[in-house]
Amino acid sequence: MPTPSNADNTNAADAGGLPKRPLVLGAIVLGAIVAVASLSAGSTDPLTATSFALTKVLTASWPAALYLIAAIGLGRLAGPLFKGAADPLAAQIGCGLAIMLSVSHVLGQVGLLQGTIGLFAGLAPMGAGLVLLAVQLCSNPTGLTALGRSLSHPTEPARSFMPWFVPAAIGVAVMLVAASMPPGYLWSSEYGGFDALSYHLQLPQEWLASGRLAPVSHNMYSFLPSYMEAAFLHLSAMTGAPVAATPDDAMGLLAGDGWRALSCQYLQVGLAILSAIGAARLSHRMLAESGHDGHSATLARSAAGAFVLVVPWVAVCGSLAYNDLGVVALAGPAMLVGADRGLPGWKRGLLCGLLVGVASSVKPPAIFMIGGPVAVLLLTTTPPRQWPAMLSSGVIAGLAACSPWLVRNWQACGNPIFPYASTVFGLAHWSSEQLSRYSAAHHEASSLWHKLELLVSAPIPTPGGKPEQHRGFMHPQWGLVLPFALVAASQCVLDSRTRRWGWRLVAGSALAIVAWLFLTHIQSRFLLPLVLPAAVLVASPLAALGRWNGRAGGMLSILATILTLAIGTAYTVGVYSRESGGAPAQDLSIWPGDLTGLRGRSVLDARFPAQRIEYLMGPNISPEGFCNLALPRESVVYLLGVSTPLYYQCRVVYHTTWDRSPLSEVLGQSSQAATPDQHLAALRARGITHVLVDFAELDRLQRSRYYDPSVTPQSVADLFLGRSSVVRAWGPERSPMQVLFSIAPAKSGLALGEGSTP
């Protein structure tokens, strides 16, 4: 009787193991979610916190899951380009994600992601991707198990992959629970996700209302490529989000209970998982090409994938509506294709150009943060005679991937990469003073030595005694990634088997770090794409330990892997558990829609008049809730010093720190003899009825030299105090931080909204 081959054993194990394996994996993830939510609930009942976390995940994650699954299906469209690739699944995932993000941007750019047509246009690529994936799985049933092999091997019993899957599940659980919190609640390092409130989520809201994805002059971040923000717009359109607020409900991502805003955050969790899969497959490729046996390669694959998910920075960015993990998710397939000797040079260049181009359209620093490592792999694995064709196809594909937003910006302001290259394309609507402030804040002007210190040093106390935040690899949210990666890189370079791969990964990472030092404003989060080569380097020596001393070496390898992942998990859980005063899940019962205040209008209307006024003037209502509920519907609120308008559903005028303020324009356009009353009249002429001033934020921005120097807390106070009615104030009684002024002569003081008149 013939002995079954390894392939037969694998197929048999697949057939026998698949029905129960998803249940085991699902139970581990579910248990991790329950543990994370209940243990971080603070004064909230653990059962209540857990139920809200699970409810939000189950009801709000489906659009994000549908988006990513359909993206994998769309990757089949690029099949002829990666036919014969060593890892076609990784190439399909990367190409599919690149295609879907590009489709989202183009659909928004031409105005097809709004209203009824937006619903159908948004669902069309989903349907196409799902059909393509279904056909692929039906024609190739073994492909169903290919993705699962990225983090565990189906021929092994469940207990053998527990040491890697449990830490990974805890990392995913932290992201899912944190992503279940309303935007703005978590992560002090990001000031509560300030960027999400300022533009990552705010811009899709404005684009949905206007009917088209286009730059706006009051928010300079709208001139960035915005492919991830286009995905958020796509999610809102495909779920039928309303394009306008009503007296009782918000619009867009915040409509109803605001579950769509959570979907945008869950999309980042999915991208974190794809990033881990990319690291796993790259690690397997490295050890397989280095002559390691299948068991060692499988161990490294599992360890690398889990390692990515237990890095604290991944947990932070994987639970906020940011764009960083879109870059990391594309980096793995790009590096795998870049090192694929089975593809001709022009195809590798074209695919890498596409992937790096779309990654750069997600976040511009990706052009060097993953472009450097990919370029090293391409040049060191491709014969020089193929370089011209490879580089040409790569440049063409990269420019094609970036062309939609370049054309969009060119049409909007005449500068395709605004606000950069102003000496070539002009300043557009900015002044030279604005450009100077922006450039100073987005480029580190210190010496090279100081930049290197920022990369690896401890915080430096400021004159006020407060330590400066880490801006490099020593940021607490990097955990011990740097020392682990340095030790592992040394081992990979010294080991004759992995030396070539080790040098490639080290050289590519070094290129990215050099670019980070000279081309950015030195922020720790911008280094996140390097988590992928770091994970691959760390996993290699862990797997190599298994070659020593037979069974004893295997046990040593497993123990070292468990210890490494346990340390990473402890750092991630520790960073998460310190948020919100040590109870990050305490407010899980709050939905994003609750923060607009509009969902409580019916309850407020049912109260006695005195109770309504008491609530509106009480300490528990936010400025957003007050403006949404208490001001007349025709009011226009100018947010002065406030650049996070996401939860305001009334009509607002706002601008980012770098854009020119209406007040500055009024002051600049007035003659020197103009009086303060004339300045107020000029603001009224713009339709503004109220001004919400954040004095604390204005003071901070002026001290940082980020803000328009003509608009200071003192000049603002001198203009409004005594000439405008104070409607409400927030903060300490003697020194309020935020003050709402009424500048409309006929509508000063408190004015309750429709249906709320006492």
C-alpha positions in Angstrom: 0.0 0.0 0.0 1.6 3.3 -1.0 2.5 5.9 1.6 0.5 9.1 1.3 2.4 12.1 0.2 2.8 15.3 2.2 0.3 17.0 -0.1 -2.2 14.2 0.6 -1.7 14.6 4.3 -2.2 18.3 4.0 -5.4 17.9 2.1 -6.7 15.3 4.5 -5.9 17.5 7.4 -7.6 20.5 5.7 -10.7 18.5 5.1 -10.9 17.2 8.6 -9.8 20.4 10.4 -11.7 23.1 8.6 -15.1 22.5 10.2 -13.9 23.0 13.8 -10.9 25.3 13.3 -13.0 28.5 12.7 -14.9 27.7 15.8 -11.7 27.4 17.9 -10.3 30.6 16.4 -13.6 32.4 16.8 -13.9 31.3 20.4 -10.4 32.6 21.2 -11.1 36.0 19.7 -14.5 36.2 21.4 -13.0 35.3 24.8 -10.3 38.0 24.2 -12.9 40.6 23.5 -14.9 39.7 26.6 -11.7 39.8 28.7 -10.5 43.2 27.3 -13.9 44.9 27.6 -14.8 43.6 31.0 -11.4 44.2 32.6 -11.2 47.8 31.4 -14.8 48.8 32.2 -13.9 50.7 35.3 -17.1 51.6 37.2 -19.3 50.2 34.4 -20.7 46.8 34.9 -18.4 44.3 33.1 -21.4 42.5 31.5 -22.8 45.8 30.2 -19.5 46.9 28.7 -19.0 43.5 27.1 -22.5 43.5 25.6 -22.0 46.9 24.1 -18.7 46.0 22.6 -20.1 42.8 21.0 -23.2 44.6 19.8 -21.2 47.4 18.1 -18.8 44.9 16.5 -21.6 42.7 15.2 -23.8 45.6 13.9 -21.2 48.1 12.6 -18.3 46.0 11.2 -20.1 44.5 8.3 -19.5 47.3 5.8 -15.8 47.3 6.6 -15.6 43.5 6.2 -17.6 43.6 3.0 -15.2 46.3 1.6 -12.1 44.3 2.3 -13.5 40.9 1.2 -14.7 42.4 -2.0 -11.3 44.1 -2.5 -9.6 40.7 -2.4 -12.0 39.6 -5.1 -11.3 42.6 -7.3 -7.6 41.6 -7.1 -8.4 38.9 -9.6 -8.6 41.6 -12.3 -4.8 42.0 -12.0 -4.3 38.2 -12.3 -2.5 38.3 -15.7 0.1 40.6 -14.2 1.0 38.3 -11.3 0.5 35.0 -13.1 3.3 32.7 -12.2 4.1 34.7 -9.0 5.5 32.8 -6.0 2.7 34.1 -3.8 -0.3 34.9 -6.0 -2.6 35.3 -3.0 -0.5 38.1 -1.5 -0.4 39.8 -4.9 -4.1 39.5 -5.2 -4.8 41.0 -1.8 -2.5 43.9 -2.5 -3.8 44.6 -6.0 -7.4 44.2 -4.9 -6.9 46.7 -2.0 -5.2 49.1 -4.4 -8.0 48.8 -6.9 -10.8 49.2 -4.4 -9.2 52.3 -2.8 -8.7 53.8 -6.3 -12.3 53.1 -7.3 -13.6 54.7 -4.1 -11.6 57.9 -4.9 -12.7 58.1 -8.5 -16.3 57.4 -7.7 -16.2 60.2 -5.2 -14.3 62.5 -7.5 -16.9 62.3 -10.2 -19.8 62.7 -7.8 -21.2 59.2 -7.8 -21.2 58.6 -4.0 -24.3 60.5 -2.9 -27.9 59.8 -2.5 -29.7 57.0 -4.4 -27.1 56.8 -7.1 -24.4 56.7 -4.5 -26.0 53.6 -2.9 -25.9 51.7 -6.2 -22.5 53.1 -7.3 -21.1 52.2 -3.9 -22.5 48.6 -3.9 -21.5 47.9 -7.5 -17.7 47.3 -6.9 -18.7 45.3 -3.8 -20.9 43.0 -5.9 -18.3 42.7 -8.6 -15.6 41.8 -6.0 -17.8 39.2 -4.2 -18.8 37.6 -7.5 -15.1 37.3 -8.6 -14.1 35.9 -5.3 -17.0 33.4 -5.3 -16.1 32.2 -8.8 -12.5 31.8 -7.7 -13.3 29.8 -4.6 -15.7 27.5 -6.5 -13.2 26.8 -9.2 -10.4 26.3 -6.7 -11.7 25.0 -3.4 -8.2 24.7 -1.9 -7.9 28.4 -2.1 -10.4 28.6 0.8 -7.7 27.5 3.2 -4.8 29.5 1.7 -5.4 32.6 3.8 -5.6 30.6 7.0 -2.2 29.1 6.4 -0.7 32.6 6.9 -0.8 32.5 10.7 -1.2 28.7 11.4 -0.7 25.5 9.5 -3.8 23.3 9.1 -1.8 20.0 9.5 -1.0 20.9 13.1 -3.3 20.3 16.0 -5.0 23.4 17.5 -2.8 23.4 20.6 0.3 23.9 18.5 -0.8 27.3 17.1 -2.3 28.6 20.4 1.0 30.3 21.5 0.9 32.5 18.4 -2.8 32.9 17.9 -3.7 33.9 21.5 -1.4 37.0 21.6 -2.7 37.9 18.1 -6.3 37.5 19.3 -5.6 39.8 22.3 -4.1 42.4 20.0 -7.2 42.2 17.7 -9.5 42.3 20.7 -7.9 45.5 22.0 -8.3 47.1 18.6 -12.0 46.0 18.3 -12.9 47.2 21.8 -11.1 50.5 21.3 -12.6 50.9 17.9 -16.0 50.5 19.5 -15.5 53.8 21.3 -16.8 57.0 19.7 -14.1 58.9 17.7 -12.3 61.3 20.0 -12.5 59.2 23.2 -9.2 57.3 23.2 -5.5 57.6 22.7 -3.9 60.5 24.5 -0.9 60.3 22.1 -3.2 61.3 19.3 -5.1 63.8 21.5 -8.2 61.7 21.2 -7.8 61.1 17.5 -7.6 64.8 16.7 -6.8 64.1 13.1 -9.9 62.0 12.6 -12.2 64.7 14.0 -10.4 67.4 12.0 -10.2 65.7 8.6 -10.2 61.9 8.3 -13.9 61.7 9.2 -14.9 65.4 8.8 -14.0 65.6 5.1 -16.1 62.6 4.1 -19.0 64.3 5.8 -18.5 67.5 3.8 -18.0 65.6 0.6 -21.2 63.6 1.2 -23.1 66.8 1.7 -21.7 68.6 -1.3 -22.0 65.6 -3.6 -18.4 65.4 -4.7 -14.9 64.6 -3.4 -13.0 67.8 -4.0 -10.5 70.1 -2.1 -12.0 72.8 0.0 -10.1 76.0 0.9 -10.8 76.0 4.6 -9.3 72.5 5.2 -5.8 72.1 3.6 -5.9 68.4 4.4 -8.5 68.0 1.6 -5.6 68.6 -0.8 -3.9 65.5 0.4 -4.5 62.3 -1.8 -7.3 61.1 0.6 -7.7 57.5 -0.7 -8.5 56.3 2.8 -11.0 59.2 3.3 -12.5 58.2 0.0 -13.0 54.7 1.5 -14.9 56.3 4.4 -17.1 58.2 2.0 -17.7 54.9 0.1 -18.8 53.2 3.3 -21.3 56.0 4.0 -22.7 56.0 0.5 -23.1 52.2 0.2 -25.0 52.2 3.5 -27.4 54.9 2.4 -26.2 57.6 4.8 -28.4 60.8 4.8 -26.8 63.8 3.2 -28.3 66.4 5.5 -29.0 66.7 9.2 -32.6 67.0 10.5 -33.8 68.6 13.8 -33.8 65.1 15.3 -30.9 63.3 13.6 -27.4 63.9 12.3 -26.1 63.3 8.8 -23.7 61.0 7.1 -21.4 58.9 9.3 -23.2 60.2 12.5 -26.7 59.5 11.4 -28.8 57.4 13.8 -26.5 56.2 16.6 -23.4 57.0 14.4 -22.6 53.3 13.7 -21.1 54.2 10.3 -18.3 56.2 12.1 -17.5 53.0 14.0 -17.4 51.1 10.6 -14.6 53.4 9.5 -12.6 52.4 12.6 -13.3 48.7 12.2 -12.0 49.1 8.6 -8.6 49.9 10.2 -8.8 46.7 12.3 -9.3 44.7 9.1 -6.3 46.5 7.6 -4.2 45.6 10.6 -5.1 41.9 10.1 -4.1 42.2 6.4 -0.8 43.8 7.5 -0.2 40.8 9.8 -0.9 38.5 6.9 1.6 40.4 4.7 4.3 40.1 7.4 3.5 36.4 7.8 3.8 35.6 4.1 7.0 37.7 3.7 8.6 35.9 6.7 7.7 32.5 5.2 9.2 33.5 1.8 12.4 34.7 3.5 13.0 31.4 5.4 11.9 29.2 2.5 14.3 30.9 0.1 17.0 30.7 2.8 16.9 26.9 2.9 15.0 26.4 6.2 12.7 23.5 6.5 8.9 23.8 6.3 8.4 23.7 10.1 10.8 26.6 10.7 9.2 28.6 7.9 5.7 27.9 9.4 6.9 29.0 12.9 8.4 32.2 11.5 5.2 32.9 9.6 3.0 32.6 12.7 5.4 34.6 14.9 5.8 37.4 12.4 2.0 37.8 11.9 1.3 37.8 15.6 4.2 40.2 16.3 2.6 42.9 14.1 -0.7 42.6 16.0 0.9 43.1 19.4 2.8 46.3 18.6 1.0 49.1 20.6 1.2 51.6 17.7 -0.7 49.1 15.5 -3.4 48.9 18.2 -3.6 52.7 18.3 -3.8 53.2 14.6 -5.9 50.1 14.1 -8.7 51.5 16.2 -8.8 55.1 14.9 -10.1 56.3 11.6 -6.6 57.0 10.4 -4.8 56.0 7.2 -1.5 54.6 8.5 -2.4 50.9 8.3 -3.6 51.2 4.7 0.1 51.8 3.9 1.3 48.9 6.0 -1.3 46.5 4.4 0.0 47.4 0.9 3.6 47.2 2.0 3.6 43.4 2.5 2.4 42.5 -1.0 4.6 45.2 -2.5 7.7 43.7 -0.9 6.7 40.1 -1.8 6.3 41.1 -5.4 9.5 43.1 -5.4 11.4 40.0 -4.3 9.7 37.6 -6.7 12.3 36.3 -9.1 9.6 34.3 -10.9 8.1 37.4 -12.5 9.8 39.3 -15.3 11.3 42.7 -14.3 8.7 44.9 -16.1 5.8 43.1 -14.4 7.4 43.4 -11.0 8.1 47.1 -11.6 4.6 47.7 -12.8 3.0 45.9 -9.8 5.3 47.6 -7.3 4.7 50.9 -8.9 0.9 50.4 -8.6 1.1 49.3 -4.9 3.5 52.0 -3.8 1.6 54.6 -5.8 -1.7 53.8 -4.1 0.0 53.5 -0.7 1.4 57.0 -1.3 -2.1 58.1 -2.3 -3.3 56.8 1.1 -0.5 58.6 3.0 2.2 60.5 1.0 5.2 59.5 3.2 4.7 56.0 1.9 6.6 57.0 -1.2 9.8 56.6 0.8 8.7 54.6 3.9 7.8 51.6 1.7 9.2 52.8 -1.6 12.8 52.5 -0.1 12.4 48.9 1.1 10.6 47.8 -2.1 13.3 49.4 -4.3 16.1 47.6 -2.5 14.3 44.2 -3.0 13.7 45.0 -6.7 17.2 46.1 -7.5 18.9 43.3 -5.6 16.8 40.5 -7.1 16.5 41.6 -10.7 19.3 41.3 -13.3 20.6 44.7 -14.3 19.6 44.2 -17.9 16.0 44.2 -16.8 16.3 47.4 -14.8 15.3 49.9 -17.5 12.1 48.1 -18.3 11.4 47.5 -14.6 12.0 51.2 -13.6 10.0 52.5 -16.6 7.0 50.4 -15.9 7.2 51.2 -12.2 7.2 54.9 -12.7 4.4 54.8 -15.2 2.2 52.6 -12.9 3.0 54.8 -9.9 2.1 58.0 -11.7 -1.1 56.4 -13.0 -2.1 55.4 -9.5 -1.5 58.9 -8.3 -3.1 60.7 -11.3 -6.7 61.0 -10.0 -5.7 63.2 -7.0 -3.0 65.0 -9.0 -5.6 66.0 -11.6 -8.1 66.9 -8.9 -5.7 69.3 -7.2 -4.5 70.8 -10.4 -8.1 71.6 -11.3 -8.8 73.0 -7.9 -5.8 75.3 -7.3 -3.3 74.9 -10.1 -0.9 73.0 -7.9 -1.1 69.2 -8.1 0.8 68.7 -4.9 -0.4 71.7 -2.9 1.0 73.1 -0.6 4.4 71.8 -1.7 6.4 73.0 -4.8 4.8 76.5 -4.4 7.8 78.1 -6.2 7.0 76.0 -9.3 3.2 75.9 -9.2 2.3 78.9 -7.1 0.7 79.5 -3.7 -2.9 79.0 -4.8 -5.2 80.6 -2.2 -2.5 80.7 0.5 -0.2 83.6 1.5 3.5 83.3 1.9 3.0 83.7 5.7 0.7 80.7 5.7 3.2 78.6 3.8 6.0 79.6 6.1 4.0 78.5 9.2 3.1 75.2 7.6 6.6 74.5 6.4 8.1 75.3 9.7 5.7 72.9 11.5 6.1 70.0 9.0 9.9 69.9 8.8 12.4 69.3 11.6 15.0 72.1 11.2 17.4 70.9 14.0 20.8 69.4 13.4 21.3 65.8 12.2 22.7 64.8 15.6 19.5 66.1 17.3 17.4 64.3 14.8 19.2 61.0 15.6 18.7 61.7 19.3 14.9 62.1 18.6 15.0 58.7 16.9 16.4 56.7 19.8 16.6 58.9 22.9 14.5 59.4 26.0 12.2 62.4 26.4 13.9 65.8 27.0 12.3 67.9 29.8 11.0 71.3 28.5 11.6 74.5 30.4 8.2 74.1 32.0 9.3 70.7 33.4 7.0 68.6 31.2 8.8 65.9 29.3 8.7 66.1 25.6 6.9 63.3 23.8 9.0 60.6 22.2 9.2 61.1 18.5 11.1 58.0 17.4 11.4 54.3 18.1 11.6 55.0 21.9 8.0 56.1 22.0 6.2 53.9 24.6 3.9 52.8 21.8 6.8 51.0 20.0 7.3 48.8 23.0 10.5 46.8 22.7 10.4 46.6 18.9 13.7 48.5 18.4 15.9 46.3 20.6 14.2 43.1 19.4 14.7 44.2 15.7 18.4 45.2 16.3 19.3 41.9 17.9 17.3 39.9 15.2 18.9 41.9 12.4 22.4 41.1 13.7 21.6 37.4 13.8 20.1 37.5 10.3 23.1 39.2 8.9 25.5 36.8 10.6 23.6 33.7 9.6 24.9 32.6 6.2 21.4 31.3 5.3 19.5 34.5 5.9 22.4 37.0 5.2 21.1 38.2 1.9 17.6 38.7 3.0 18.8 40.3 6.3 20.9 42.9 4.4 18.0 43.7 2.1 15.6 44.3 4.9 18.1 46.3 6.9 19.1 48.4 3.9 15.5 49.1 3.0 14.6 50.1 6.5 17.7 52.3 6.7 16.7 54.2 3.6 13.2 54.7 5.0 14.7 56.1 8.3 17.0 58.5 6.5 14.1 59.8 4.5 12.0 60.1 7.7 14.9 62.1 9.3 15.2 64.6 6.4 11.8 64.8 4.8 9.3 64.7 7.7 8.6 66.5 10.9 9.9 63.5 12.9 6.8 61.9 14.3 6.9 58.4 15.7 3.7 57.2 14.1 5.2 57.9 10.6 7.7 55.0 11.2 4.8 52.5 11.4 5.5 50.9 8.0 8.8 49.6 9.3 6.8 47.3 11.7 6.6 44.9 8.8 10.4 44.3 8.1 10.9 44.4 11.9 8.4 41.6 12.4 10.1 39.5 9.7 13.6 40.1 11.1 12.4 39.2 14.7 10.7 36.0 13.5 13.7 34.7 11.7 16.0 33.9 14.7 13.0 32.6 16.7 12.4 30.0 14.0 16.2 29.3 13.6 16.4 28.2 17.2 14.4 25.2 16.3 17.4 23.8 14.2 19.5 23.5 17.3 19.7 20.3 19.2 16.7 18.6 17.8 13.7 18.5 20.1 15.4 20.7 22.7 16.0 23.4 20.0 12.3 23.2 19.0 11.2 23.7 22.6 13.7 26.6 23.0 12.3 28.2 19.8 8.7 27.9 21.0 9.6 29.4 24.5 11.5 32.3 22.9 8.5 33.0 20.6 6.0 32.9 23.5 8.2 35.2 25.6 8.6 37.7 22.7 4.9 37.8 21.9 4.0 37.9 25.6 6.2 41.0 26.1 4.6 42.7 23.1 1.1 41.8 24.3 1.8 43.2 27.8 3.0 46.5 26.3 -0.2 46.8 24.1 -2.5 45.9 27.0 -0.6 48.3 29.3 -0.8 51.2 26.8 -4.5 50.6 26.3 -5.3 50.1 30.0 -3.8 53.5 30.9 -6.2 55.4 28.7 -9.2 57.3 30.1 -7.9 57.2 33.7 -7.4 53.5 33.6 -10.9 52.6 32.4 -10.9 52.9 28.6 -14.0 50.8 28.2 -16.1 52.7 30.8 -18.1 54.6 28.2 -18.7 51.8 25.8 -22.5 52.5 26.1 -22.0 55.8 24.3 -22.5 55.8 20.5 -21.0 58.5 18.2 -24.5 59.8 17.4 -25.1 60.5 21.1 -22.4 63.2 21.0 -24.3 65.4 18.6 -27.1 65.7 21.2 -29.8 65.5 18.5 -30.9 62.0 19.5 -32.0 63.5 22.9 -34.2 66.3 21.3 -37.5 64.4 21.8 -36.7 63.8 25.5 -35.7 67.4 25.9 -38.9 68.7 24.3 -40.9 66.6 26.7 -39.5 68.3 29.7 -40.9 71.4 31.4 -39.4 74.7 30.1 -37.4 75.3 33.3 -35.9 71.8 33.0 -34.9 72.4 29.4 -33.2 75.6 30.2 -31.5 74.0 33.3 -30.1 71.2 31.0 -28.9 73.6 28.3 -27.2 75.8 30.8 -25.9 73.0 32.9 -22.4 71.5 33.1 -23.2 68.2 31.3 -23.9 69.6 27.8 -21.0 70.0 25.4 -20.5 72.9 23.0 -21.5 70.7 20.1 -24.7 69.6 21.9 -25.6 73.1 22.9 -25.1 74.5 19.4 -27.0 71.7 17.8 -29.9 71.8 20.2 -30.2 75.4 21.5 -29.5 77.7 18.5 -32.1 78.6 15.8 -31.7 76.5 12.7 -30.7 79.4 10.6 -27.7 80.1 12.9 -24.2 80.0 11.5 -21.5 79.3 14.1 -17.9 80.4 13.5 -15.6 78.0 15.3 -12.6 80.2 16.3 -9.7 78.1 17.5 -11.8 74.9 17.1 -10.7 72.8 14.1 -12.5 69.5 15.1 -16.1 70.2 13.8 -17.2 66.5 13.4 -20.0 66.5 15.9 -21.4 69.9 15.0 -24.6 69.4 13.0 -25.6 73.0 12.8 -24.2 75.2 10.1 -20.6 76.1 11.0 -17.7 78.0 9.6 -14.3 76.5 10.5 -10.8 76.2 9.2 -7.7 74.2 10.1 -4.7 75.7 11.9 -2.9 76.4 8.6 -5.8 78.0 6.7 -6.6 81.7 6.9 -9.5 82.5 9.3 -12.5 84.7 8.5 -11.5 87.0 11.3 -8.0 87.4 9.9 -9.5 88.1 6.5 -11.8 90.7 8.0 -9.0 92.4 9.8 -6.8 92.3 6.7 -9.4 93.7 4.4 -10.4 96.5 6.7 -8.7 99.9 6.7 -6.6 101.0 9.6 -9.4 103.3 10.7 -12.0 100.5 10.8 -13.6 100.1 14.2 -14.3 96.9 16.1 -18.0 97.4 15.3 -17.2 97.4 11.6 -15.2 94.2 12.0 -18.2 92.6 13.6 -20.5 93.9 10.8 -18.1 92.3 8.3 -18.4 89.0 10.0 -22.2 89.3 10.0 -22.1 90.1 6.3 -20.6 86.6 5.8 -23.8 85.1 7.4 -22.1 84.4 10.8 -24.5 84.8 13.7 -22.4 83.2 16.5 -18.8 82.8 17.4 -17.5 79.9 19.5 -14.1 80.9 20.8 -11.7 78.3 22.3 -9.4 80.6 24.2 -7.3 77.7 25.6 -6.7 76.2 22.2 -5.9 79.7 20.7 -3.3 80.2 23.4 -1.7 76.9 22.8 -1.6 77.4 19.0 -0.1 80.9 19.4 2.6 79.6 21.7 3.4 76.9 19.2 3.5 79.5 16.4 1.1 77.4 14.4 -1.7 79.9 14.2 -2.3 83.2 12.4 -0.3 85.7 14.5 -3.0 88.4 14.1 -5.6 86.3 15.9 -4.6 86.1 19.6 -6.7 85.4 22.7 -6.3 89.0 23.7 -7.3 90.5 20.3 -10.3 88.2 20.2 -11.4 89.1 23.7 -11.0 92.8 23.0 -13.2 92.4 19.9 -16.1 90.4 21.3 -16.3 91.3 25.0 -18.6 94.3 25.5 -19.9 94.2 21.9 -21.4 90.8 21.7 -23.7 88.8 24.0 -22.2 85.9 25.9 -24.6 83.0 25.3 -22.7 80.3 27.2 -19.3 79.5 28.6 -17.5 76.2 29.4 -14.7 75.6 31.8 -13.7 77.1 35.2 -16.1 79.9 36.2 -13.4 82.5 36.6 -11.4 81.4 33.5 -13.7 79.7 30.9 -11.9 77.8 28.2 -14.7 78.1 25.6 -17.2 81.0 25.1 -20.1 81.2 22.7 -20.8 84.8 21.6 -23.8 86.0 19.7 -22.9 88.7 17.1 -26.4 89.0 15.5 -27.9 92.1 17.1 -31.5 90.8 16.8 -30.7 87.4 18.2 -28.4 87.8 21.2 -28.5 85.7 24.3 -29.9 82.2 24.6 -32.1 81.1 21.7 -33.7 77.7 21.9 -34.1 75.6 18.8 -37.3 74.7 17.0 -39.6 72.6 19.2 -37.6 73.6 22.3 -39.1 77.1 23.0 -40.1 77.3 26.7 
